[in-house]
PDB file of C-alpha atoms in Angstrom:
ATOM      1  CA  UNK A  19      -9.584   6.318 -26.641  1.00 47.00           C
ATOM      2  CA  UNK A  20      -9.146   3.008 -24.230  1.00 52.00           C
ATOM      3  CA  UNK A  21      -7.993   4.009 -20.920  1.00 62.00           C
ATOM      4  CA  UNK A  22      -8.089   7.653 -20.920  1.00 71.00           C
ATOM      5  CA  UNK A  23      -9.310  10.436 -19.112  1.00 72.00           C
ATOM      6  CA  UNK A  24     -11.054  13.624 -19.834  1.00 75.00           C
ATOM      7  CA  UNK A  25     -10.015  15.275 -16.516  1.00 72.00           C
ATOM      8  CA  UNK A  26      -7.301  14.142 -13.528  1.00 78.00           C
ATOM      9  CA  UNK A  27      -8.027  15.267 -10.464  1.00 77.00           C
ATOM     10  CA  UNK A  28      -5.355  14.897  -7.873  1.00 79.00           C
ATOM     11  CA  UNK A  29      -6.970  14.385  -4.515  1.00 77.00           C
ATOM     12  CA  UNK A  30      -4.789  14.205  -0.925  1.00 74.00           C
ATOM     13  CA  UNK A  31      -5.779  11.188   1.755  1.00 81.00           C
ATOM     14  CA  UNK A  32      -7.365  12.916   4.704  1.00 84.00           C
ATOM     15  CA  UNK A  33      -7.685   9.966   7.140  1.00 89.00           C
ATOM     16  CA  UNK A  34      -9.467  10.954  10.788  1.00 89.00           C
ATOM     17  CA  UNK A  35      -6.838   9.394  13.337  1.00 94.00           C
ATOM     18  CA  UNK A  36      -7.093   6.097  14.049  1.00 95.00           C
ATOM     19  CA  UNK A  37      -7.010   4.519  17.774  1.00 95.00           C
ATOM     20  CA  UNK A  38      -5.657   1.391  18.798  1.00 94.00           C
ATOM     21  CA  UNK A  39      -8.932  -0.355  19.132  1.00 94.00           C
ATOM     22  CA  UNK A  40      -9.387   0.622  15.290  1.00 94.00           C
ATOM     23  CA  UNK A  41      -6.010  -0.306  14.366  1.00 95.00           C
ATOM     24  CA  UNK A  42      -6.295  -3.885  15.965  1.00 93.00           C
ATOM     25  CA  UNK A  43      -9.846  -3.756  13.624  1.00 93.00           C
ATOM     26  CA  UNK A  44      -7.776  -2.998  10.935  1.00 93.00           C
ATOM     27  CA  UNK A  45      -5.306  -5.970  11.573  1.00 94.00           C
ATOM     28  CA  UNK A  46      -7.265  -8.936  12.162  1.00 86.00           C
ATOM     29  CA  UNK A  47      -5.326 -12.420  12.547  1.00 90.00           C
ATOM     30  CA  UNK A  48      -1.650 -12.170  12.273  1.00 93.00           C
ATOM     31  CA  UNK A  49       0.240 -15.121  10.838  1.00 97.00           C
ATOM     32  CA  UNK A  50       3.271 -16.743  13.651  1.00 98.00           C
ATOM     33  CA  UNK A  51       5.608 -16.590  10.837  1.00 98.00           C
ATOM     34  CA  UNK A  52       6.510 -14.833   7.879  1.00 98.00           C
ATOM     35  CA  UNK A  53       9.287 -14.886   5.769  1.00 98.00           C
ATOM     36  CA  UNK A  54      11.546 -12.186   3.631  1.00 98.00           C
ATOM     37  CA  UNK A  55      13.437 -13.314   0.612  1.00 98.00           C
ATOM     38  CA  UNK A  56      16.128 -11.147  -0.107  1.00 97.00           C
ATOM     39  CA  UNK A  57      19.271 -11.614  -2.512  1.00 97.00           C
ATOM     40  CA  UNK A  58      21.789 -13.457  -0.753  1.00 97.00           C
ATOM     41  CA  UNK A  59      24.753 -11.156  -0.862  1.00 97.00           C
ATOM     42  CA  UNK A  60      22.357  -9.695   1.968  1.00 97.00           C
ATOM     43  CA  UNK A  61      21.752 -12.663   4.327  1.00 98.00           C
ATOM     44  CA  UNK A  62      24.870 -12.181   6.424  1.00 98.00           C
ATOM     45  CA  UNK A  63      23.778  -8.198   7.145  1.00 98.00           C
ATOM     46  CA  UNK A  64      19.584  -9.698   7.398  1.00 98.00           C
ATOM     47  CA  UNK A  65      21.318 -12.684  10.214  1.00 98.00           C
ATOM     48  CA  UNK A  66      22.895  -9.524  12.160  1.00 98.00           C
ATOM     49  CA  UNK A  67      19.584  -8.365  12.629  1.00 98.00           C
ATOM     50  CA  UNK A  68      19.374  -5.878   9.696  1.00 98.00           C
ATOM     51  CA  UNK A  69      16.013  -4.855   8.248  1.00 98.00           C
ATOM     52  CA  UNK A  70      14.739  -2.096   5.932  1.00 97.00           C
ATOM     53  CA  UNK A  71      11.391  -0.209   5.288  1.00 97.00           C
ATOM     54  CA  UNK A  72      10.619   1.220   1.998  1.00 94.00           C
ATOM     55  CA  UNK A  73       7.772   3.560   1.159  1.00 93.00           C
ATOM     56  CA  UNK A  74       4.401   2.676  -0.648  1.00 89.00           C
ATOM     57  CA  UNK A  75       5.134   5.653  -3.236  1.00 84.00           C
ATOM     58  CA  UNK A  76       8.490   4.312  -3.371  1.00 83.00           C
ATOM     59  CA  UNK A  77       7.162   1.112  -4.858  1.00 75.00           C
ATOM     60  CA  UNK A  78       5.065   3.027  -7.384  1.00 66.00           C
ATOM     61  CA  UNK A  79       5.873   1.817 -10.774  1.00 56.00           C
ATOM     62  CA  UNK A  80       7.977   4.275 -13.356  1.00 45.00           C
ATOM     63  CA  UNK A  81       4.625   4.065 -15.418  1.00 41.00           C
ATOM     64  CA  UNK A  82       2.553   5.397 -13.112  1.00 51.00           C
ATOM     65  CA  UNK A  83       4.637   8.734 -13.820  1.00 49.00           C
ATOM     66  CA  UNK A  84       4.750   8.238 -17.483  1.00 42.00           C
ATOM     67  CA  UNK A  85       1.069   7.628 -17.757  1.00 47.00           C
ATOM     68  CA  UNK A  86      -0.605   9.378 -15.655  1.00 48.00           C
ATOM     69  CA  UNK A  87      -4.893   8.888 -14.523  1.00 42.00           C
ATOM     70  CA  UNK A  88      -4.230   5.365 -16.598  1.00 45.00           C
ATOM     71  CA  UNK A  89      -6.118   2.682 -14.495  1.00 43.00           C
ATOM     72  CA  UNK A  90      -3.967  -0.165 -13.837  1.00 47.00           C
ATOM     73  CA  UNK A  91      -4.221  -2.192 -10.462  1.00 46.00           C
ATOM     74  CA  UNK A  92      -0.728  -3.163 -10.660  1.00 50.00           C
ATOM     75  CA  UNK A  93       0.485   0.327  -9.502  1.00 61.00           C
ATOM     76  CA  UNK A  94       1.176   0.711  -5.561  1.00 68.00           C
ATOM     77  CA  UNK A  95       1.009   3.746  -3.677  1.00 67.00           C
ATOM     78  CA  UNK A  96      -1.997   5.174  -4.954  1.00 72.00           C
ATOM     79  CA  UNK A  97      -6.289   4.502  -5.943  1.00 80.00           C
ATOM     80  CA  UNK A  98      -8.022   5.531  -8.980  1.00 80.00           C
ATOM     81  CA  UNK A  99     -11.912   6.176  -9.417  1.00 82.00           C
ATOM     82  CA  UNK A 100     -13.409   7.106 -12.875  1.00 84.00           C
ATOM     83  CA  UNK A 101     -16.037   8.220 -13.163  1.00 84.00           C
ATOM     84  CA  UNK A 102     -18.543   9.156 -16.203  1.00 82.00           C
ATOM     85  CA  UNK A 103     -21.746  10.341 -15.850  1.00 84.00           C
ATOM     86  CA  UNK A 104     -24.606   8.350 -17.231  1.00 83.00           C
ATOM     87  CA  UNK A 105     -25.942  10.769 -20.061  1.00 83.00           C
ATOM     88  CA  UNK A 106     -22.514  12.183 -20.933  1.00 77.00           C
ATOM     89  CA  UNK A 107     -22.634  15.757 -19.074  1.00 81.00           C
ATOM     90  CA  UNK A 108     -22.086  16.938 -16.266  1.00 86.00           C
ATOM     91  CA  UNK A 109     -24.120  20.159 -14.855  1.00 88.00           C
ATOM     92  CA  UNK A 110     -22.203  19.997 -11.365  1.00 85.00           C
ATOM     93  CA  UNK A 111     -18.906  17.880 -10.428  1.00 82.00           C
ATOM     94  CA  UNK A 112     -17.435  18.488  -6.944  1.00 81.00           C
ATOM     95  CA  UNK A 113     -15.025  17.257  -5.011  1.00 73.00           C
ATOM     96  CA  UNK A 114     -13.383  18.983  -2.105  1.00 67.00           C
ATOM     97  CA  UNK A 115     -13.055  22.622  -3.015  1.00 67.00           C
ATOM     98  CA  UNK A 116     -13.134  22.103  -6.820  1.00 71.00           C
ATOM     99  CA  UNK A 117     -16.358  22.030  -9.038  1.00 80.00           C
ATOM    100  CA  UNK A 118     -16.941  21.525 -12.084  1.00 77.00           C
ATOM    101  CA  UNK A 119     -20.148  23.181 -14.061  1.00 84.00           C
ATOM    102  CA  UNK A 120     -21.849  22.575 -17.584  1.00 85.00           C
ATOM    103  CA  UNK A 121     -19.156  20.162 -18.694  1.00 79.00           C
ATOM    104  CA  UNK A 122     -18.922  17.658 -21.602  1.00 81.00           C
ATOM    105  CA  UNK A 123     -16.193  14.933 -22.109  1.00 75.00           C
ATOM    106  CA  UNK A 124     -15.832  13.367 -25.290  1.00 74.00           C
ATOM    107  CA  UNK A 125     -13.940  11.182 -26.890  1.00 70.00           C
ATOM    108  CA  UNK A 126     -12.510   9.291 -23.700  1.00 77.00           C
ATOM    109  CA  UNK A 127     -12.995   6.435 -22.160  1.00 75.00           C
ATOM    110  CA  UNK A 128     -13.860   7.708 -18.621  1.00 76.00           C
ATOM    111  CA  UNK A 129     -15.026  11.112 -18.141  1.00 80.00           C
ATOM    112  CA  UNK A 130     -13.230  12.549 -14.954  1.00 81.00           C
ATOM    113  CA  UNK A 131     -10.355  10.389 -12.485  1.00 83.00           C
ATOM    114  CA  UNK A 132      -9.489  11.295  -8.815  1.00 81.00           C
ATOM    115  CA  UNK A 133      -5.997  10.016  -8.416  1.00 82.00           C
ATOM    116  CA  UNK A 134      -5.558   9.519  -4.671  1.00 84.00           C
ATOM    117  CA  UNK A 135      -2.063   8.955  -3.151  1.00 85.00           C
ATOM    118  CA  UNK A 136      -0.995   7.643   0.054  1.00 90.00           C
ATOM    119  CA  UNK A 137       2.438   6.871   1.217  1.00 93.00           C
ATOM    120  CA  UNK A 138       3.951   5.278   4.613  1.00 96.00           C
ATOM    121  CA  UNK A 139       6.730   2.974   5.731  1.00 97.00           C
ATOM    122  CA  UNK A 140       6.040  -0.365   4.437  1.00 96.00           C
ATOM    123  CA  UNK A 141       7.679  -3.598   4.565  1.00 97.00           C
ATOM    124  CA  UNK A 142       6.811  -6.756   2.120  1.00 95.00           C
ATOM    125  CA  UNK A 143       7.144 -10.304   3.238  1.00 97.00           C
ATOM    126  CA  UNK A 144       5.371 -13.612   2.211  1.00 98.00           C
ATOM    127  CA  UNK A 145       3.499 -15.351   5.083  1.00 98.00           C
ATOM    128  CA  UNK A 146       4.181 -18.469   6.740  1.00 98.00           C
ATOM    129  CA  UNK A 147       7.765 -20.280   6.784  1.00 98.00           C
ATOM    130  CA  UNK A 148       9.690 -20.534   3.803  1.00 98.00           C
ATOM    131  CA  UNK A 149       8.124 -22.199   1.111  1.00 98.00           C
ATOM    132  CA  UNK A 150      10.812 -23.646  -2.326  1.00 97.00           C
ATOM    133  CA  UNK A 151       7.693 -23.621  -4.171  1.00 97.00           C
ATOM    134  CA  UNK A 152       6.723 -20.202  -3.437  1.00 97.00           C
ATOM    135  CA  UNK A 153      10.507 -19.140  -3.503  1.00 97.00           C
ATOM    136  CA  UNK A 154      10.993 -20.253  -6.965  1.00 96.00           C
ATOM    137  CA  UNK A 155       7.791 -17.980  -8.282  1.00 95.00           C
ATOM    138  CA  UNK A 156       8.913 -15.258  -6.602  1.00 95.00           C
ATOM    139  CA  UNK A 157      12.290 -15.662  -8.641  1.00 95.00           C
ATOM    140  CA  UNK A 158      11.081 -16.588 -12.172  1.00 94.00           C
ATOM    141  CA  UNK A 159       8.032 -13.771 -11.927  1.00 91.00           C
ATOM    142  CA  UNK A 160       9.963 -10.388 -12.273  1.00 88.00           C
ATOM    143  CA  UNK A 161      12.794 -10.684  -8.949  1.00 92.00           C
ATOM    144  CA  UNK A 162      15.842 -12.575 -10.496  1.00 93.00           C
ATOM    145  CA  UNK A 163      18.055 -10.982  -7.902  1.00 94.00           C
ATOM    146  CA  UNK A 164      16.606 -13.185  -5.078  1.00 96.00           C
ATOM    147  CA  UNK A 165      18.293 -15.980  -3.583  1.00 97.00           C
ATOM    148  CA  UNK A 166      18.272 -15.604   0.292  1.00 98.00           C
ATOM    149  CA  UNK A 167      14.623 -15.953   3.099  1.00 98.00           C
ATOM    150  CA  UNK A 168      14.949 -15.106   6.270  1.00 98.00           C
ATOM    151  CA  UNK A 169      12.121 -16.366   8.480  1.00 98.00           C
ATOM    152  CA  UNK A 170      10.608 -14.466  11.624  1.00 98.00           C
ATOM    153  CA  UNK A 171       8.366 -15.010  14.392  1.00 98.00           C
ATOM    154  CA  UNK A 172       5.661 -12.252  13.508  1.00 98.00           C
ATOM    155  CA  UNK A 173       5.200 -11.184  16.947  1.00 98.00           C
ATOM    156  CA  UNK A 174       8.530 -10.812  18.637  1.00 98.00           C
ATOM    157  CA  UNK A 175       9.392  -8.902  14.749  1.00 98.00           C
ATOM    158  CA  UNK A 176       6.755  -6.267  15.630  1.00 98.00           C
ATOM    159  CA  UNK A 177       7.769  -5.653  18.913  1.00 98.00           C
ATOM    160  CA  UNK A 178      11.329  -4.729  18.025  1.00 98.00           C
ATOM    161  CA  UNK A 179      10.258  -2.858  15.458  1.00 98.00           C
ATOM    162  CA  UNK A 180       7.856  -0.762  17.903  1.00 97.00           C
ATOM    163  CA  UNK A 181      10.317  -0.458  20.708  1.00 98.00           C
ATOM    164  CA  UNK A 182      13.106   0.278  17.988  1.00 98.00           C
ATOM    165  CA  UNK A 183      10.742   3.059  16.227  1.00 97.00           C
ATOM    166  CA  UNK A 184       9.691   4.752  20.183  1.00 97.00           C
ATOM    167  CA  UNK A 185      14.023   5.262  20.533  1.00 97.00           C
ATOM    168  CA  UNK A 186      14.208   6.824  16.993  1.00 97.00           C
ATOM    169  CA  UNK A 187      13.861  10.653  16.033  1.00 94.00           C
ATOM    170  CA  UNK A 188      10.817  10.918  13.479  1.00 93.00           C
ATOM    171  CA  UNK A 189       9.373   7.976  14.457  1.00 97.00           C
ATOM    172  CA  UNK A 190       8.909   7.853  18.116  1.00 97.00           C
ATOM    173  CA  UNK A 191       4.185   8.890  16.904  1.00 96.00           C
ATOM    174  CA  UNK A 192       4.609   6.047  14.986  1.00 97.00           C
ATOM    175  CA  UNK A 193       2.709   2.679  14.972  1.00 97.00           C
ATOM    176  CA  UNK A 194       3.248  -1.264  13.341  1.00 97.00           C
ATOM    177  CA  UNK A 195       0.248  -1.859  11.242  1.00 98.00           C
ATOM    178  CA  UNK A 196       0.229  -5.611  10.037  1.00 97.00           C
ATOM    179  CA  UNK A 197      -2.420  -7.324   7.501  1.00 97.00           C
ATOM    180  CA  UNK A 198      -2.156  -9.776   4.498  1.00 96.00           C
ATOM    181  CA  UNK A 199      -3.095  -8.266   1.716  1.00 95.00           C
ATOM    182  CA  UNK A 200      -6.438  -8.563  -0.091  1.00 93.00           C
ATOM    183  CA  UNK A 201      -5.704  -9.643  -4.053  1.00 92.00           C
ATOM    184  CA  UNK A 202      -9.145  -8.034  -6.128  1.00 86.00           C
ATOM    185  CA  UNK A 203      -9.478  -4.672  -7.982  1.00 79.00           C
ATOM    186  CA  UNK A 204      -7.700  -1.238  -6.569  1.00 75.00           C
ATOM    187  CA  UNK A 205      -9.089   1.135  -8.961  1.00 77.00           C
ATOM    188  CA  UNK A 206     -12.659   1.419  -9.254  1.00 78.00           C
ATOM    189  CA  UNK A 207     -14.947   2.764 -12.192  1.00 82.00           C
ATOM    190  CA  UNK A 208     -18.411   4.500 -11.791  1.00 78.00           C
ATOM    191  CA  UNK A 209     -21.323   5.841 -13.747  1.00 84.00           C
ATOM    192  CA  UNK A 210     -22.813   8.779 -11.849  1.00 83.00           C
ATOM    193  CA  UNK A 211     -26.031  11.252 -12.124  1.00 86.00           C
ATOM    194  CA  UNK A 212     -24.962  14.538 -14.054  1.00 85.00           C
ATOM    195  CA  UNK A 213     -25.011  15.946 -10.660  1.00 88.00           C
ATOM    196  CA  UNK A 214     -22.658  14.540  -8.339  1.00 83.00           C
ATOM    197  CA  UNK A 215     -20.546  15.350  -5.016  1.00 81.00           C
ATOM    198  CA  UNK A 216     -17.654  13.162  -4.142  1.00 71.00           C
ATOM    199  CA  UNK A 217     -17.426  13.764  -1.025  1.00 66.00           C
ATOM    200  CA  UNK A 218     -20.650  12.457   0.161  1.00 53.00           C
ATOM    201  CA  UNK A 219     -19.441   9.182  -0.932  1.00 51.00           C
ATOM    202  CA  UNK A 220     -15.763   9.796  -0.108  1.00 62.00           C
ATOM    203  CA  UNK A 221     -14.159   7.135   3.035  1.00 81.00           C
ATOM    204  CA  UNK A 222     -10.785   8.665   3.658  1.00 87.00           C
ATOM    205  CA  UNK A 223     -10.138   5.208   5.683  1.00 91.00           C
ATOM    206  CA  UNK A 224     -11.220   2.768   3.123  1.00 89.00           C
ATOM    207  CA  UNK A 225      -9.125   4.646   0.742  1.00 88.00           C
ATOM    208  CA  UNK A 226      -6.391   3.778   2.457  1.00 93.00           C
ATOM    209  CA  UNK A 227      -6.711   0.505   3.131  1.00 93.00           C
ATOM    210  CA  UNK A 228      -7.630   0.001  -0.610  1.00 89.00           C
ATOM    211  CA  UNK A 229      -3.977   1.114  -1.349  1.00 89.00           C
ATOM    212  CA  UNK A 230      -1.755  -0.207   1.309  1.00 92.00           C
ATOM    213  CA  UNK A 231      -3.619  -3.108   1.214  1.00 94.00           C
ATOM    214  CA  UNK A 232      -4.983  -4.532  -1.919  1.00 90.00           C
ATOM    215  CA  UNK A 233      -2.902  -5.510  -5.144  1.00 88.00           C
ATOM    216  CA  UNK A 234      -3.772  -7.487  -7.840  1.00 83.00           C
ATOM    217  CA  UNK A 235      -4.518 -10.639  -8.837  1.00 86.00           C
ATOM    218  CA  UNK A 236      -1.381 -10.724 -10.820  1.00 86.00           C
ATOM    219  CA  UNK A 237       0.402 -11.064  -7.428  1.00 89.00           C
ATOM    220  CA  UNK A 238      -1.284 -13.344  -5.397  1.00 93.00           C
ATOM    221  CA  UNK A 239       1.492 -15.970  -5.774  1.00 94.00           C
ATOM    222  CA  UNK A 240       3.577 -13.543  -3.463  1.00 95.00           C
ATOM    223  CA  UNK A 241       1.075 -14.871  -0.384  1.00 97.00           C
ATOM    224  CA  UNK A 242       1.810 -11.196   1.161  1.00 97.00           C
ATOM    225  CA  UNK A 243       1.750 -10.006   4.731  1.00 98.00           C
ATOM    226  CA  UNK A 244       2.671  -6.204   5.163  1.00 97.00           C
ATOM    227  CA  UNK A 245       3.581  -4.052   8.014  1.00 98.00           C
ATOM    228  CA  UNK A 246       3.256  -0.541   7.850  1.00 98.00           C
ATOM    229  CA  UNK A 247       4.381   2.389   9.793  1.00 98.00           C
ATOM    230  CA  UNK A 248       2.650   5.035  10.428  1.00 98.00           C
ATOM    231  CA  UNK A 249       1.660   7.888  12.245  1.00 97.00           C
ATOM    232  CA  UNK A 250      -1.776   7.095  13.454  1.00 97.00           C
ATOM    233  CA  UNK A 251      -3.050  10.598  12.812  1.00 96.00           C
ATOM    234  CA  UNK A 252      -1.918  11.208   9.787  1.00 95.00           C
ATOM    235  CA  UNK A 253      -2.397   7.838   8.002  1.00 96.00           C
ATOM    236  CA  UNK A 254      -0.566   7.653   4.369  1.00 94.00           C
ATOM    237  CA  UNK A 255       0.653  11.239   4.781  1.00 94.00           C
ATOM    238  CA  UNK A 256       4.294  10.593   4.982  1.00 95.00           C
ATOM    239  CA  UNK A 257       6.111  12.850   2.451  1.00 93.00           C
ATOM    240  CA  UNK A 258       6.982  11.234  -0.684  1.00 88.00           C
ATOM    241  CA  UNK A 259      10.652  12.906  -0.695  1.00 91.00           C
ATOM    242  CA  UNK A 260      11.164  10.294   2.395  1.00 94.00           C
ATOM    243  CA  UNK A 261      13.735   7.885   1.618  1.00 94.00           C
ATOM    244  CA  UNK A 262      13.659   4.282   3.189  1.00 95.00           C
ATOM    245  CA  UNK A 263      13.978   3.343   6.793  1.00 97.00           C
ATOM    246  CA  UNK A 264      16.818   0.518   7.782  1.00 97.00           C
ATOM    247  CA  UNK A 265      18.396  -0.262  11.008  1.00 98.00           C
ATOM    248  CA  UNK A 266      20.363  -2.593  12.414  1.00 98.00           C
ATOM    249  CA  UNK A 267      19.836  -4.272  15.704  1.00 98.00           C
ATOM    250  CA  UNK A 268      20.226  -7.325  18.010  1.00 98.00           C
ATOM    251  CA  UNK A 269      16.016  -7.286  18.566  1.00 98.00           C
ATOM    252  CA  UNK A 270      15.265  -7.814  15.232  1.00 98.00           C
ATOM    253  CA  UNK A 271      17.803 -10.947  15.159  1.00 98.00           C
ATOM    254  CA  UNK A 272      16.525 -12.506  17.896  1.00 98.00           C
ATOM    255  CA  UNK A 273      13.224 -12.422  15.831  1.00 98.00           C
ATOM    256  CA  UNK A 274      14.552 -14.821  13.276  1.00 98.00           C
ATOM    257  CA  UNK A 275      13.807 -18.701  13.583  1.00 98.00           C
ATOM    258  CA  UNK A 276      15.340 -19.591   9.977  1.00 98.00           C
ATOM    259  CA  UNK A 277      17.629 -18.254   6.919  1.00 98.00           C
ATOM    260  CA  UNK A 278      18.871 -19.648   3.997  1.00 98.00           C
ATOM    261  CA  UNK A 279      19.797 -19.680   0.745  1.00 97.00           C
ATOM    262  CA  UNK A 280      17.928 -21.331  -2.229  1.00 96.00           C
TER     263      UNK A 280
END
């Protein structure tokens, strides 16, 4: 059957905390603009200096519940790797503490999937100034309800949002992590020996940058730059019952160098 699995495994990100140095790694050039676009009904709140993180599960597609260990790079929050093993059995499977012995999977199209999951604060913007080209994609390619940009400078954005986070309960551990996204493949497919361990090739890190970082091709006319925040020890461990962060405050308006309506 197309796009099925003989076995889900569910497997938690484990990142090793990350320092600064690794974090400005991670980060790499940062655009001097980049620009929301939010429905208008919500520019006057946005010009007050209002701004609101969501959650990378929070973005997760409804599919992704309905279907689960379906391989689809459209789906946020979360990696697949399928795996099947070259001569169709598999005398030893392990991953973490689970193993699996003497097994054969037939009659789907990839024999085992580890579903990872990650979640965080994270905040979606295009990057660069406001762009009616760009605008008008963004509108006709599945978000009708937009009609408003708001344009900041990158770095004086991130700075309110650290100081902001250091005077807030919950999020005082918590870091800005900035990078465009990559637009390629999330999930990935293999064809393993009969005996394999996943955690020999397992990179808790790359994991996570694979999801908060890539989407697919489908969306590269979004031109996205994301900031994420996130406990630097616990990378992508946020609980997924967390609801979305928004404030209010005079910092974040004096980030903004443009607004509109289009």
């Amino acid at each position: 059957m197309p796009n099925t699995a003989g076995m889900l495994i569910y497997s938690p990100i484990s990142c090793p905390a990350v320092t600064d140095e690794q974090i400005r790694q991670i980060e790499g050039d940062e655009p001097e603009f980049i620009t929301r676009h939010i429905s208008s009904d919500k520019l006057p709140a946005a010009r007050q200096g209002f701004y609101r993180f969501g959650t990378t599960a929070g973005y997760a597609p409804k599919d992704a519940q309905l279907n689960p260990g379906r391989l689809s790079d459209i789906q946020e929050g979360r990696q697949l790797q399928a795996f099947r093993s070259r001569n169709g059995h598999f005398k030893r499977f392990a991953i973490g503490e689970g193993v699996l012995t003497n097994v054969s999977l037939v009659g789907f199209e990839h024999d085992v999937v580890v579903h990872f999951k990650a979640n965080d604060y994270c905040s979606c913007s295009s990057i660069g100034e406001f762009d009616p080209t760009r605008a008008g994609q963004l509108k006709a390619r599945g978000n009708p309800d937009i009609g408003g940009f708001v344009t900041y400078n990158l770095r004086r954005l991130r700075l309110a949002i650290r100081e902001i986070a250091k005077e807030t309960e919950n999020l005082t551990q918590m870091k800005v992590i900035g990078r465009q996204v990559t637009y390629g493949h999330k999930d990935l497919k293999w064809e393993v020996e009969d005996s394999f361990d996943h955690d020999e090739q397992r990179d808790s890190l790359a994991i996570w940058l694979g999801i908060s970082f890539v989407k697919s091709h489908a969306y590269q006319h979004e031109e996205e730059y994301r900031l994420i925040l996130s406990d630097p020890a616990k990378l992508g461990r946020l609980s997924e019952d967390t609801g979305v962060w928004q404030v209010t405050d005079a910092r974040i308006a004096a980030a903004i160098v443009a607004s509109g309506v289009f």
